[in-house]
PQR file of N, CA, C, O and H, with PARSE charges and radii, in Angstrom:
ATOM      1  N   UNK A   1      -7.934   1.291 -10.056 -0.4000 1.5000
ATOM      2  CA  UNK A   1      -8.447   0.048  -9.537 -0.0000 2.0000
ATOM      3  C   UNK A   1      -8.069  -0.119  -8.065  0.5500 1.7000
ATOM      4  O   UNK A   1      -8.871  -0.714  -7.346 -0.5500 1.4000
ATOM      5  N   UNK A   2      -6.790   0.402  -7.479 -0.4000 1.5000
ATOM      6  CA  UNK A   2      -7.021   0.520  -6.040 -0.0000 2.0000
ATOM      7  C   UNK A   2      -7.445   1.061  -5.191  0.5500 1.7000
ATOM      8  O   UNK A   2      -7.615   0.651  -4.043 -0.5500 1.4000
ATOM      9  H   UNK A   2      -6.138   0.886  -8.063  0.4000 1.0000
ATOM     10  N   UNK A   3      -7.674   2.049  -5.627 -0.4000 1.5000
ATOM     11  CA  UNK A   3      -8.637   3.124  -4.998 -0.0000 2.0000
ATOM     12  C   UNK A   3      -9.771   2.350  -5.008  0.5500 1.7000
ATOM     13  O   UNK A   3     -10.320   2.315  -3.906 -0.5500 1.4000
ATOM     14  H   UNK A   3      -7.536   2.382  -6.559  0.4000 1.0000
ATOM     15  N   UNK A   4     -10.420   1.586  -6.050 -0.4000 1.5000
ATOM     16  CA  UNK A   4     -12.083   1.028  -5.797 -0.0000 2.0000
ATOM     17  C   UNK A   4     -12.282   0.070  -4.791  0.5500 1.7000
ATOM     18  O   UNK A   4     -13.305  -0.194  -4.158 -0.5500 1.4000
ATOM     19  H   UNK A   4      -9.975   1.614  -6.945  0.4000 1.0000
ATOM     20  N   UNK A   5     -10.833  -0.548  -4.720 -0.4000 1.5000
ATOM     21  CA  UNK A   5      -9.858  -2.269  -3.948 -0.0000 2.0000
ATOM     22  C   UNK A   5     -10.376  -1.550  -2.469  0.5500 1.7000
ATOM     23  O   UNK A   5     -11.167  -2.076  -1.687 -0.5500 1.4000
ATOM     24  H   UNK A   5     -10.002  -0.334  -5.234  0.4000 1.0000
ATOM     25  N   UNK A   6      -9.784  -0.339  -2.314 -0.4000 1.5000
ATOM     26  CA  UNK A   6      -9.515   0.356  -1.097 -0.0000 2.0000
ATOM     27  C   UNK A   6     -11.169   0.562  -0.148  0.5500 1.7000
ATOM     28  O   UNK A   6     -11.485   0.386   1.028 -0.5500 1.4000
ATOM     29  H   UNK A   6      -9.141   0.089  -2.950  0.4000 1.0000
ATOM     30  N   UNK A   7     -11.786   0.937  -1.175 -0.4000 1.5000
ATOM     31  CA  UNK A   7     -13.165   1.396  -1.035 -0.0000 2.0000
ATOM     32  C   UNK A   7     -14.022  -0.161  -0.545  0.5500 1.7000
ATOM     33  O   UNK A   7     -14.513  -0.538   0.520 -0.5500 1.4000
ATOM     34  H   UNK A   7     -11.529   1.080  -2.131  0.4000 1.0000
ATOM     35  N   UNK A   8     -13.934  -0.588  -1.488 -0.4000 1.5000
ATOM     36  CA  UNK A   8     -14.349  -2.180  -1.034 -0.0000 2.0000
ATOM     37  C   UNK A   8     -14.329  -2.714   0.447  0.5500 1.7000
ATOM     38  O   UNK A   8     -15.182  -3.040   1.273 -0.5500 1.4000
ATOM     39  H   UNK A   8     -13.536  -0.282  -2.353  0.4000 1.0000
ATOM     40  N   UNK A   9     -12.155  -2.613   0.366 -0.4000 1.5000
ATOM     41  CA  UNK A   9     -12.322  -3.482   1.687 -0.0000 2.0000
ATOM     42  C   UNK A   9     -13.002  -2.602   2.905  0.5500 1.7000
ATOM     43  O   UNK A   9     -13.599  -3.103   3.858 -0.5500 1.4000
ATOM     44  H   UNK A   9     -11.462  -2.348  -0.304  0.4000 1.0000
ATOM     45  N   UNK A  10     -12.844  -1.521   2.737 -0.4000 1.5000
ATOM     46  CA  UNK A  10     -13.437  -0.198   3.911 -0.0000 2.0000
ATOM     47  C   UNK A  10     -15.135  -0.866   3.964  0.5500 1.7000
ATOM     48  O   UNK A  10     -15.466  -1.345   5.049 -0.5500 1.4000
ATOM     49  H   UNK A  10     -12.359  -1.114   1.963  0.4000 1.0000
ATOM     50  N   UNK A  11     -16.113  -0.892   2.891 -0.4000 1.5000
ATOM     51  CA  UNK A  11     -17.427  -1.219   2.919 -0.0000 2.0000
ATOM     52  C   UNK A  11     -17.611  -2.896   3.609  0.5500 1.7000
ATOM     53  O   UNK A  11     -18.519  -3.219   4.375 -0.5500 1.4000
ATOM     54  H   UNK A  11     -15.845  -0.502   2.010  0.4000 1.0000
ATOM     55  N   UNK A  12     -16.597  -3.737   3.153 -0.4000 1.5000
ATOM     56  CA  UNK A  12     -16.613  -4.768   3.524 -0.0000 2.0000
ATOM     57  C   UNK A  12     -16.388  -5.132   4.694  0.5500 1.7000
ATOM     58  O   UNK A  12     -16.785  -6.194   5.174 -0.5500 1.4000
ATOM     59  H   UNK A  12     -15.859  -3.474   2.531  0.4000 1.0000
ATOM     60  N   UNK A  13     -15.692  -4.242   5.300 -0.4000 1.5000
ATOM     61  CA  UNK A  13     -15.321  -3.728   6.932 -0.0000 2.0000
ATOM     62  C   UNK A  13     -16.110  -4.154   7.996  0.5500 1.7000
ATOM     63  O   UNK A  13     -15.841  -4.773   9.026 -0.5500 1.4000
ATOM     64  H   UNK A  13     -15.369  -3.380   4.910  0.4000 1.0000
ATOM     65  N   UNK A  14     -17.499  -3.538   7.376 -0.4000 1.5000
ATOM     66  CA  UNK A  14     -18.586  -3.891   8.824 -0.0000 2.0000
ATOM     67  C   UNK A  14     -18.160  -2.609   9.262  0.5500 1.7000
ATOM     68  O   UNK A  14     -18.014  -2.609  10.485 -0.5500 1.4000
ATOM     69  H   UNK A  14     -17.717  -3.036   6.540  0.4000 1.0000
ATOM     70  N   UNK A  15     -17.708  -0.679   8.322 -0.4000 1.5000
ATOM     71  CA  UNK A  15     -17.766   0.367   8.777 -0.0000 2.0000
ATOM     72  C   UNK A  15     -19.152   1.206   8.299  0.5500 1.7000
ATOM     73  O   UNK A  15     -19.583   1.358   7.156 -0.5500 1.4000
ATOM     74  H   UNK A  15     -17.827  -0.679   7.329  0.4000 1.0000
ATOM     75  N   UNK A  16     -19.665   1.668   9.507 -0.4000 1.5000
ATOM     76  CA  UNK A  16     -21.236   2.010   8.826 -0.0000 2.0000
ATOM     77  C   UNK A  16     -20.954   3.516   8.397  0.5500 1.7000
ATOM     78  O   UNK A  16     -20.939   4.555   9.058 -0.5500 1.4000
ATOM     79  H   UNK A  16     -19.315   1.544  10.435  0.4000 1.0000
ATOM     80  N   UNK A  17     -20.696   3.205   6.807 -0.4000 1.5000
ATOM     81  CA  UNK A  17     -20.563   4.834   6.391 -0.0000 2.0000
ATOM     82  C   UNK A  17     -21.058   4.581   5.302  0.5500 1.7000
ATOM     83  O   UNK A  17     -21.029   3.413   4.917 -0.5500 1.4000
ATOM     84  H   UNK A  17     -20.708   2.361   6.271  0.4000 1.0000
ATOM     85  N   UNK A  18     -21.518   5.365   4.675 -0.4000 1.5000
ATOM     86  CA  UNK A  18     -21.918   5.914   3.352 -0.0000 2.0000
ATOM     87  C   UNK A  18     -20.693   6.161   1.920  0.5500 1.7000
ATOM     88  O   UNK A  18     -19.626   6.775   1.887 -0.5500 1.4000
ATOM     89  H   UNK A  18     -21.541   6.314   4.988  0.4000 1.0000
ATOM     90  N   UNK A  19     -21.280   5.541   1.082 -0.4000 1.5000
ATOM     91  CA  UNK A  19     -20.563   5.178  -0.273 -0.0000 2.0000
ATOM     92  C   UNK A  19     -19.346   5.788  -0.071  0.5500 1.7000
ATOM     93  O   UNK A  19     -18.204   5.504   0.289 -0.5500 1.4000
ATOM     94  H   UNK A  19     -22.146   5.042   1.109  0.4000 1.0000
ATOM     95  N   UNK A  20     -20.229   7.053  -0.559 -0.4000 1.5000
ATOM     96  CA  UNK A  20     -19.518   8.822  -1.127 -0.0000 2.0000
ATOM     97  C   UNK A  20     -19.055   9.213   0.142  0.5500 1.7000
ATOM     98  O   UNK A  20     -18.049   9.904  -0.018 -0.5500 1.4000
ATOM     99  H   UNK A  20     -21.157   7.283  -0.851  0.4000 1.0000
ATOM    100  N   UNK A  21     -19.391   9.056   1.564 -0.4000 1.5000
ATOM    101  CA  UNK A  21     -18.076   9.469   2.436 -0.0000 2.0000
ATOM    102  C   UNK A  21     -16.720   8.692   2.521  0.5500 1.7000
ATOM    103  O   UNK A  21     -15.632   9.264   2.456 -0.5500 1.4000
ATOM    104  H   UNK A  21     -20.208   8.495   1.694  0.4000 1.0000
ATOM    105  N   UNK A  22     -16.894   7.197   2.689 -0.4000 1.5000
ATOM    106  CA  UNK A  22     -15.796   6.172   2.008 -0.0000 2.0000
ATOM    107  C   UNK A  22     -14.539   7.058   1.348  0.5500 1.7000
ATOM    108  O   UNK A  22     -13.412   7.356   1.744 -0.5500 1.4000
ATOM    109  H   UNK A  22     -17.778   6.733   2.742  0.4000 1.0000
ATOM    110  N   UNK A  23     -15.409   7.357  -0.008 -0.4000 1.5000
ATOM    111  CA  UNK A  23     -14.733   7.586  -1.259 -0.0000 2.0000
ATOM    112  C   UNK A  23     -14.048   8.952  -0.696  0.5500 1.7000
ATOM    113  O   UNK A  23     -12.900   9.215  -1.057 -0.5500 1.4000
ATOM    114  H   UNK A  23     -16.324   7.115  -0.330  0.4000 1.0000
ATOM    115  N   UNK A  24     -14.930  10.050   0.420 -0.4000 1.5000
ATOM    116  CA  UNK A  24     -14.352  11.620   0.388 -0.0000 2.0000
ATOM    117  C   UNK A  24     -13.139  10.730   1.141  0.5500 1.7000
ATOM    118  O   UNK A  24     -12.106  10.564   0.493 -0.5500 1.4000
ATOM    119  H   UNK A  24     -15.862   9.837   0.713  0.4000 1.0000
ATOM    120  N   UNK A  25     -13.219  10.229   2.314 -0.4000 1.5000
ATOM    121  CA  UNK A  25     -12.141   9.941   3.474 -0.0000 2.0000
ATOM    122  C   UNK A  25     -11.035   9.578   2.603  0.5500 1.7000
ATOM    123  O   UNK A  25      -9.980  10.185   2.789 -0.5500 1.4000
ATOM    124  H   UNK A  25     -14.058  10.364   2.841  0.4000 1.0000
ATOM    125  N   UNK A  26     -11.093   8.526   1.505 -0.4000 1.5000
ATOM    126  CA  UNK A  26      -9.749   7.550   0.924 -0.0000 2.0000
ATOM    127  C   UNK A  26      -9.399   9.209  -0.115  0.5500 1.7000
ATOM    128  O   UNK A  26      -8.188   9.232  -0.333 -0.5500 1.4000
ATOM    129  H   UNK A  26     -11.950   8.033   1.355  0.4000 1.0000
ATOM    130  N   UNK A  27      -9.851  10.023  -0.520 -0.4000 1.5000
ATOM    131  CA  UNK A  27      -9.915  11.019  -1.834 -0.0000 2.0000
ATOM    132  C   UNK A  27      -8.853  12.081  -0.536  0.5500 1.7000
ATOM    133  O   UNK A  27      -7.708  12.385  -0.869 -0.5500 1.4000
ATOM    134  H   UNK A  27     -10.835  10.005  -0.344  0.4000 1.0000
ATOM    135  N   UNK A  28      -9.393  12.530   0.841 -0.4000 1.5000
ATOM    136  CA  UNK A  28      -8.898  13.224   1.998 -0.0000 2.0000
ATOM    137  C   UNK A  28      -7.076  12.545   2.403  0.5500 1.7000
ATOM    138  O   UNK A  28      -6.032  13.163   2.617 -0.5500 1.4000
ATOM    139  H   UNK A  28     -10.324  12.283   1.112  0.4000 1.0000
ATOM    140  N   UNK A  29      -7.282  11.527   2.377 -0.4000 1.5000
ATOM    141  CA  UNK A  29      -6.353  10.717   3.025 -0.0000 2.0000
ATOM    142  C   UNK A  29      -5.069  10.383   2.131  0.5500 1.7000
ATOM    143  O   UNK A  29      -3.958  10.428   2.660 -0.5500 1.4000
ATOM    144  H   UNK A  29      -8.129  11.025   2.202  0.4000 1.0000
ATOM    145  N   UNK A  30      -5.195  10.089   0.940 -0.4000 1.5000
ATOM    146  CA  UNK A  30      -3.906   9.881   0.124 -0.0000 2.0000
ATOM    147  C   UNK A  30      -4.123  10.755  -0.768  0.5500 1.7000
ATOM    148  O   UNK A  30      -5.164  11.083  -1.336 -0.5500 1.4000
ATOM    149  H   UNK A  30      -6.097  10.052   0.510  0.4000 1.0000
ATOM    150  N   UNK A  31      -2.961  11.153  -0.868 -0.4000 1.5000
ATOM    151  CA  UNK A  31      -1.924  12.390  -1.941 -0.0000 2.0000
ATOM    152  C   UNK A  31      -1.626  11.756  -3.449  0.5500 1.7000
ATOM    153  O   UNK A  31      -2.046  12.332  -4.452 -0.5500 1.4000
ATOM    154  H   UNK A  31      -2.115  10.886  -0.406  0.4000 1.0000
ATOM    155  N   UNK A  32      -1.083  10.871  -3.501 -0.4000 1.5000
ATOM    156  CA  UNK A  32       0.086  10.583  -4.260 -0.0000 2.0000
ATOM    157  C   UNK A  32      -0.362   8.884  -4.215  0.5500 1.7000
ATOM    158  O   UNK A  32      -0.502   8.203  -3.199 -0.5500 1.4000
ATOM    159  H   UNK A  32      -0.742  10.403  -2.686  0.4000 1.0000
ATOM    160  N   UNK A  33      -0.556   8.395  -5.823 -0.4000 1.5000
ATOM    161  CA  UNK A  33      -0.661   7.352  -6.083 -0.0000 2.0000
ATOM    162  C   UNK A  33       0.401   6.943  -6.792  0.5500 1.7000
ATOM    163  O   UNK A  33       0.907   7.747  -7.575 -0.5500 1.4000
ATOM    164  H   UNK A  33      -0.443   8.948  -6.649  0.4000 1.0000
ATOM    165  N   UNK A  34       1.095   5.269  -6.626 -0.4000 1.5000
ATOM    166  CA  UNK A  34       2.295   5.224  -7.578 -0.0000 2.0000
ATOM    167  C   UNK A  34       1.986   4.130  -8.410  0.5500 1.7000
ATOM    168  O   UNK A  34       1.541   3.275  -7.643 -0.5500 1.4000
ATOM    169  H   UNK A  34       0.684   4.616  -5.989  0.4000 1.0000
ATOM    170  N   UNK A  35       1.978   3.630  -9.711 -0.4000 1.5000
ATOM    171  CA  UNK A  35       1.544   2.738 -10.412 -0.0000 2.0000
ATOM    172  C   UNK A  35       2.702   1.426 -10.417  0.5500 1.7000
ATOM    173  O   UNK A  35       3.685   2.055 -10.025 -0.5500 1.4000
ATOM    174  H   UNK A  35       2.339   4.325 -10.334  0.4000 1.0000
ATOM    175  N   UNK A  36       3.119   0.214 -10.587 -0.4000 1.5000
ATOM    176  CA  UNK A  36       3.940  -0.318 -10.505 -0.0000 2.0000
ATOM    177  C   UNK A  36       3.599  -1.248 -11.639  0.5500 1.7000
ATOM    178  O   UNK A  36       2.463  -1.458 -12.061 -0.5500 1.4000
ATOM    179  H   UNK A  36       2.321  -0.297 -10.906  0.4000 1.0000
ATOM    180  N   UNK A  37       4.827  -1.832 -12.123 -0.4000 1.5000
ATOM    181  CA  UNK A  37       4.243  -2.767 -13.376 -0.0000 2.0000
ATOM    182  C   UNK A  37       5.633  -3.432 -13.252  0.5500 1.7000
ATOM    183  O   UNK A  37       6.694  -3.108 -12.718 -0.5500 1.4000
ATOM    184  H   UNK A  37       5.751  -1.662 -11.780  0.4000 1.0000
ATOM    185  N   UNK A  38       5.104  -4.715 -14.111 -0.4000 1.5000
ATOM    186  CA  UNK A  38       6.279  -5.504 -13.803 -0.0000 2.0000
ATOM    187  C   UNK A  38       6.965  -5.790 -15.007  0.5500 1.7000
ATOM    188  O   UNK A  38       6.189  -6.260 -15.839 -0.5500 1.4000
ATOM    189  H   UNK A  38       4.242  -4.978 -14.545  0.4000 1.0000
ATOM    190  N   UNK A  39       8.376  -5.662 -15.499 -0.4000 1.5000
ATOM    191  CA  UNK A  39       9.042  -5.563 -16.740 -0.0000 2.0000
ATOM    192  C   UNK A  39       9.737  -6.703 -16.897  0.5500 1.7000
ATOM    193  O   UNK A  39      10.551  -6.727 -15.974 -0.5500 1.4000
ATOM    194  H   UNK A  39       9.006  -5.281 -14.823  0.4000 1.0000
ATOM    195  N   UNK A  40       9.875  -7.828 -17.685 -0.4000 1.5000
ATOM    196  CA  UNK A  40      10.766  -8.959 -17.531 -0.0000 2.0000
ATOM    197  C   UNK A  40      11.494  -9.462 -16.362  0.5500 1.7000
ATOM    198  O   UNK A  40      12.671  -9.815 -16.437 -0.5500 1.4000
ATOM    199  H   UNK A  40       9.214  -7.808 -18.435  0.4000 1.0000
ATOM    200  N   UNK A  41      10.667  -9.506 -15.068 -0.4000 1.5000
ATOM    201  CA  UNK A  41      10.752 -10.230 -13.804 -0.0000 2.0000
ATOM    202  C   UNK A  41      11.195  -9.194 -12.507  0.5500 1.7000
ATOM    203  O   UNK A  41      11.558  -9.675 -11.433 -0.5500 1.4000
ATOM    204  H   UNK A  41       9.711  -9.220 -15.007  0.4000 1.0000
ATOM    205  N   UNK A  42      11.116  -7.630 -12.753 -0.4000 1.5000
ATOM    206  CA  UNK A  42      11.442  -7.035 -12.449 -0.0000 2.0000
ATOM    207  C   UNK A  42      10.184  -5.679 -12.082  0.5500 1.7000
ATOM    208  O   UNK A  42       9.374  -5.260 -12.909 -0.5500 1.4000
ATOM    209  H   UNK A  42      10.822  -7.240 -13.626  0.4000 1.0000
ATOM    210  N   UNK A  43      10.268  -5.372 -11.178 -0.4000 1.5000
ATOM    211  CA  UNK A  43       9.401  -3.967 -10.957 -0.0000 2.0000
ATOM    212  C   UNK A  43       9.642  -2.638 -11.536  0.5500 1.7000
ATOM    213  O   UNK A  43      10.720  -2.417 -12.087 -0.5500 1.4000
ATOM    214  H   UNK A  43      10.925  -5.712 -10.506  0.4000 1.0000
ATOM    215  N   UNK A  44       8.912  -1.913 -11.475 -0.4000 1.5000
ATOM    216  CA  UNK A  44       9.407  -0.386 -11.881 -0.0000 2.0000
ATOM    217  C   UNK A  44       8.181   0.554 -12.058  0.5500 1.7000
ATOM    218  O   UNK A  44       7.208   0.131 -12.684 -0.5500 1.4000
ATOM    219  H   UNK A  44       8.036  -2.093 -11.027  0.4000 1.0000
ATOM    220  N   UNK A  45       8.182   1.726 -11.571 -0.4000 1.5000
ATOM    221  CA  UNK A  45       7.266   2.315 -11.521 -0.0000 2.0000
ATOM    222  C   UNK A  45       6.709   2.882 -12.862  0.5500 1.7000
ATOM    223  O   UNK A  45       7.667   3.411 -13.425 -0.5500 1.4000
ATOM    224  H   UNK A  45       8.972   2.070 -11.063  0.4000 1.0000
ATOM    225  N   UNK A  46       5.908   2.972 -13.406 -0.4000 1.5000
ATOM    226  CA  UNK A  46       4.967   3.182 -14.690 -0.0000 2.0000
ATOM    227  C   UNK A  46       4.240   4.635 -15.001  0.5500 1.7000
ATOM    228  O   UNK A  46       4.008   5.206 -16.066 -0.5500 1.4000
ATOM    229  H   UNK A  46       5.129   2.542 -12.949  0.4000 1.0000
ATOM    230  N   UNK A  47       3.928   5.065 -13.358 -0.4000 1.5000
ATOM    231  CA  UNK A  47       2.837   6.168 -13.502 -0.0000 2.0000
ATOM    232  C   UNK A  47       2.814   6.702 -11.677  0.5500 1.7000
ATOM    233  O   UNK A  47       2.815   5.953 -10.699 -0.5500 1.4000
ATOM    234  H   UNK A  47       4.117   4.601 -12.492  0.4000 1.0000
ATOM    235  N   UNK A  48       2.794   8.410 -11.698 -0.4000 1.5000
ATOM    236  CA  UNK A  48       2.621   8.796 -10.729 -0.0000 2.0000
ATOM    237  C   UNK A  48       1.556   9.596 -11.049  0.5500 1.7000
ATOM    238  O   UNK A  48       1.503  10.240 -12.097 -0.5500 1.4000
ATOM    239  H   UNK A  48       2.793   9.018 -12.492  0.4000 1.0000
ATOM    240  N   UNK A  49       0.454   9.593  -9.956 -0.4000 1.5000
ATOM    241  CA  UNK A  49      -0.554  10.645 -10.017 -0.0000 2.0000
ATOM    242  C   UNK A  49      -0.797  11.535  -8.935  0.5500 1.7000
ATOM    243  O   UNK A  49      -0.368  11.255  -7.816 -0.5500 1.4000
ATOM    244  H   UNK A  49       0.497   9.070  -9.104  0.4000 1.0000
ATOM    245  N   UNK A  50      -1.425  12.554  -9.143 -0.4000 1.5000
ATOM    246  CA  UNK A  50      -1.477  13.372  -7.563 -0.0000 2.0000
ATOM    247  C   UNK A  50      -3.301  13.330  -7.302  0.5500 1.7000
ATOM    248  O   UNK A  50      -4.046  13.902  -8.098 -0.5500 1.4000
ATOM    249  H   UNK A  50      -1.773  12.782 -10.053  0.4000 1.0000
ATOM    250  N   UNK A  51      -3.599  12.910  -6.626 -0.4000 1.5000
ATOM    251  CA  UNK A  51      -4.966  12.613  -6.452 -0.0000 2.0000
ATOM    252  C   UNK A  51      -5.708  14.236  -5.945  0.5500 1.7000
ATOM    253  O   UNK A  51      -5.635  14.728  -4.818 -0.5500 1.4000
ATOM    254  H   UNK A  51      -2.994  12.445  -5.979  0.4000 1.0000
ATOM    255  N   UNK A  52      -6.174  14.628  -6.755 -0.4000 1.5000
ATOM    256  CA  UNK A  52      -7.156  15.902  -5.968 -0.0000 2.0000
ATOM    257  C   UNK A  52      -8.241  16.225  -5.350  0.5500 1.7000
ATOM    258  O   UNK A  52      -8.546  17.283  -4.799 -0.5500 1.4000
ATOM    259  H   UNK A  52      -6.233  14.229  -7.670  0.4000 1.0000
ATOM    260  N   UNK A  53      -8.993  14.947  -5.509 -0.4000 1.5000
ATOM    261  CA  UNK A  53     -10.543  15.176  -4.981 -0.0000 2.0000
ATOM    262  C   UNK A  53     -11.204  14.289  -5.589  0.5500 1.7000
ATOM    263  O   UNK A  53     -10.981  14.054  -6.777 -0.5500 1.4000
ATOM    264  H   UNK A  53      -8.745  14.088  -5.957  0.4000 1.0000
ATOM    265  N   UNK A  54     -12.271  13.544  -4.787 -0.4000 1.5000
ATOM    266  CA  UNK A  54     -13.276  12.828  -5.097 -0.0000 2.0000
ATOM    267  C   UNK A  54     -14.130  13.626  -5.459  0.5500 1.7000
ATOM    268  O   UNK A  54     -14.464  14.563  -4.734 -0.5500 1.4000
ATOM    269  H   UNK A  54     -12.453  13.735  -3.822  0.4000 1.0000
ATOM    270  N   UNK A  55     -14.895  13.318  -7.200 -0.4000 1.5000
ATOM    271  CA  UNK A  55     -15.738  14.096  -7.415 -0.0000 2.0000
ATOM    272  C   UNK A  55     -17.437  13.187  -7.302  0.5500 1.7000
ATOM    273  O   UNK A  55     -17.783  12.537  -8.289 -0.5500 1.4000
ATOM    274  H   UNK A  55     -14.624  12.557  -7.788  0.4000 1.0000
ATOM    275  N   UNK A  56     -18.459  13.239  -5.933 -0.4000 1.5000
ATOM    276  CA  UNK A  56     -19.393  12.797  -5.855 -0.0000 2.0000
ATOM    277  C   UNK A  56     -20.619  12.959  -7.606  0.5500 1.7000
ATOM    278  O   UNK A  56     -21.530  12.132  -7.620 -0.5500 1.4000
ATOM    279  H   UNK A  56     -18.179  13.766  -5.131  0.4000 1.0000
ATOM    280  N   UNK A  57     -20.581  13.554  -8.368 -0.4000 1.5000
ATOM    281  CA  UNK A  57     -21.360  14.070  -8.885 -0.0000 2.0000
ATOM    282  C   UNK A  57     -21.086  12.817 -10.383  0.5500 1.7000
ATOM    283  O   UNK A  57     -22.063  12.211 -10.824 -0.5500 1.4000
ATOM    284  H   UNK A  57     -19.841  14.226  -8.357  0.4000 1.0000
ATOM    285  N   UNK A  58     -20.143  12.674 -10.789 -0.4000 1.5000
ATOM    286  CA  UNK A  58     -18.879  11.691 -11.633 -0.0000 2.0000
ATOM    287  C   UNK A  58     -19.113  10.264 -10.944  0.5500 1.7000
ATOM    288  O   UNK A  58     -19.522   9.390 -11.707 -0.5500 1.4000
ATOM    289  H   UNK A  58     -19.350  13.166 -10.430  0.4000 1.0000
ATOM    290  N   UNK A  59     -18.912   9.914  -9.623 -0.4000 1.5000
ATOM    291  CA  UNK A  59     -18.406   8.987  -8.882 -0.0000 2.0000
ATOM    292  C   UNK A  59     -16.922   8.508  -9.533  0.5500 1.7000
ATOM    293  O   UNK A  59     -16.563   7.454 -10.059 -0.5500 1.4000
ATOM    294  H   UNK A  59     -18.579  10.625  -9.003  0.4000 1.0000
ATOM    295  N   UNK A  60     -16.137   9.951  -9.210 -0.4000 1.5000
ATOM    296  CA  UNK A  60     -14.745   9.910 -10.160 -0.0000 2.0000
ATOM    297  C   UNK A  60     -13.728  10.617  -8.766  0.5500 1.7000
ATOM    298  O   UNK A  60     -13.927  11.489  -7.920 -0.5500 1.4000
ATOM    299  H   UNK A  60     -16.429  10.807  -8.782  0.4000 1.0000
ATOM    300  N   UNK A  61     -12.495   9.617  -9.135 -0.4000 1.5000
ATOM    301  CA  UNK A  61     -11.464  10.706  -8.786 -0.0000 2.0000
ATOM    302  C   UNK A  61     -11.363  11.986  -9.690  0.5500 1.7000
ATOM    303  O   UNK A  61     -12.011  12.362 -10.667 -0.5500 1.4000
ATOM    304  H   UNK A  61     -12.333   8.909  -9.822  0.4000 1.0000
ATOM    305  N   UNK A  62     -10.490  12.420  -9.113 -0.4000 1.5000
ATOM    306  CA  UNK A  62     -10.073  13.285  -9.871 -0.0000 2.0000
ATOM    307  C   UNK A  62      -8.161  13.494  -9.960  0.5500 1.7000
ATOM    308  O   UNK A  62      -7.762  13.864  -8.856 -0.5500 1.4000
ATOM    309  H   UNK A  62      -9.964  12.114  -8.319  0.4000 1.0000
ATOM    310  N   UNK A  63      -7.374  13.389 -10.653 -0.4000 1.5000
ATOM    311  CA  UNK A  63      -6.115  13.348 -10.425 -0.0000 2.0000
ATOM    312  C   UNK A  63      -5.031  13.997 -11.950  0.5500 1.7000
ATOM    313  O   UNK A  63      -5.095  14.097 -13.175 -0.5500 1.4000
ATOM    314  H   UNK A  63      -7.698  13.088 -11.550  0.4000 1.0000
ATOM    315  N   UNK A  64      -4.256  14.243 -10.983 -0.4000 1.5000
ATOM    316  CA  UNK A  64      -3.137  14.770 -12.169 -0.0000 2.0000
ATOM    317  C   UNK A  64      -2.058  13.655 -12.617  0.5500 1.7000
ATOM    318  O   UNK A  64      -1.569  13.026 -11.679 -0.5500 1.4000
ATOM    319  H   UNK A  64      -4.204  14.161  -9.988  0.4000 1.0000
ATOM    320  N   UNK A  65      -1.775  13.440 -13.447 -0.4000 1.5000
ATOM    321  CA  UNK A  65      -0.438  13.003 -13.655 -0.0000 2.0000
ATOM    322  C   UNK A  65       0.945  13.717 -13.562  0.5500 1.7000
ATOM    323  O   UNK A  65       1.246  14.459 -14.497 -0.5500 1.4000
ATOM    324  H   UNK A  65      -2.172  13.951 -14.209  0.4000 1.0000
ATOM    325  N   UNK A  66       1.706  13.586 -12.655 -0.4000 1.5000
ATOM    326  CA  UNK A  66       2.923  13.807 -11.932 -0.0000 2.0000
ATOM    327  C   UNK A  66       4.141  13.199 -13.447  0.5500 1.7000
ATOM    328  O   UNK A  66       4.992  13.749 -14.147 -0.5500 1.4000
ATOM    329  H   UNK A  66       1.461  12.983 -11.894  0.4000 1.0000
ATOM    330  N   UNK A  67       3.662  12.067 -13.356 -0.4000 1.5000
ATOM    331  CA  UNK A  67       5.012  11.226 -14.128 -0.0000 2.0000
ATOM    332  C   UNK A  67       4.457  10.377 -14.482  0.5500 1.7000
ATOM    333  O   UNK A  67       3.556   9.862 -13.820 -0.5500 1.4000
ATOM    334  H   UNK A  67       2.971  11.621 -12.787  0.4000 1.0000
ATOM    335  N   UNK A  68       4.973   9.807 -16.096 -0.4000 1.5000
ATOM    336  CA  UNK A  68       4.547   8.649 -16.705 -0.0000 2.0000
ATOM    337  C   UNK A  68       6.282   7.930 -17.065  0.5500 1.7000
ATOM    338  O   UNK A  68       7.106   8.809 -17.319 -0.5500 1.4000
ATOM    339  H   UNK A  68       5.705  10.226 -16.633  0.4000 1.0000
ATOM    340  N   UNK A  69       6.692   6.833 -17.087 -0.4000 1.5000
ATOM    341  CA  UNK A  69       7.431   6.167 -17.474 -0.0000 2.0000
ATOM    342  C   UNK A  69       7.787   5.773 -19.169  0.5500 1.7000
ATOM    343  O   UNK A  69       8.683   4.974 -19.442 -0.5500 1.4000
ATOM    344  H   UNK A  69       6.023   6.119 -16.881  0.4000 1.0000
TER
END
């Protein structure tokens, strides 16, 4: 869902690009996603992923899971 957040505010921008380049640049640009969740008033990370590639064909990331909590 932040990745789509991300994509949004980029389109919402007033940047004249195309969907699926958006999506390659944010897919180019970050590595490593970290999930955060909040546990009885407290943070803690939930989920790490390693992002590999925007797949145009899907309109999918594509990513590994690193670490789950």
């Amino acid at each position: 869902q932040a990745l789509a957040r991300l994509t949004s505010c980029v389109l919402q921008g007033g940047v004249d690009l195309p969907y699926q380049a958006v999506r390659h640049q944010i897919a180019d640009a970050i590595n490593v996603v970290v999930h955060l969740e909040r546990w009885h008033g407290s943070r803690g990370v939930s989920e790490v992923v390693r992002l590999r590639r925007y797949a145009p064909e899907s309109d999918r990331y594509e990513w590994d899971t690193v670490a789950v909590a």
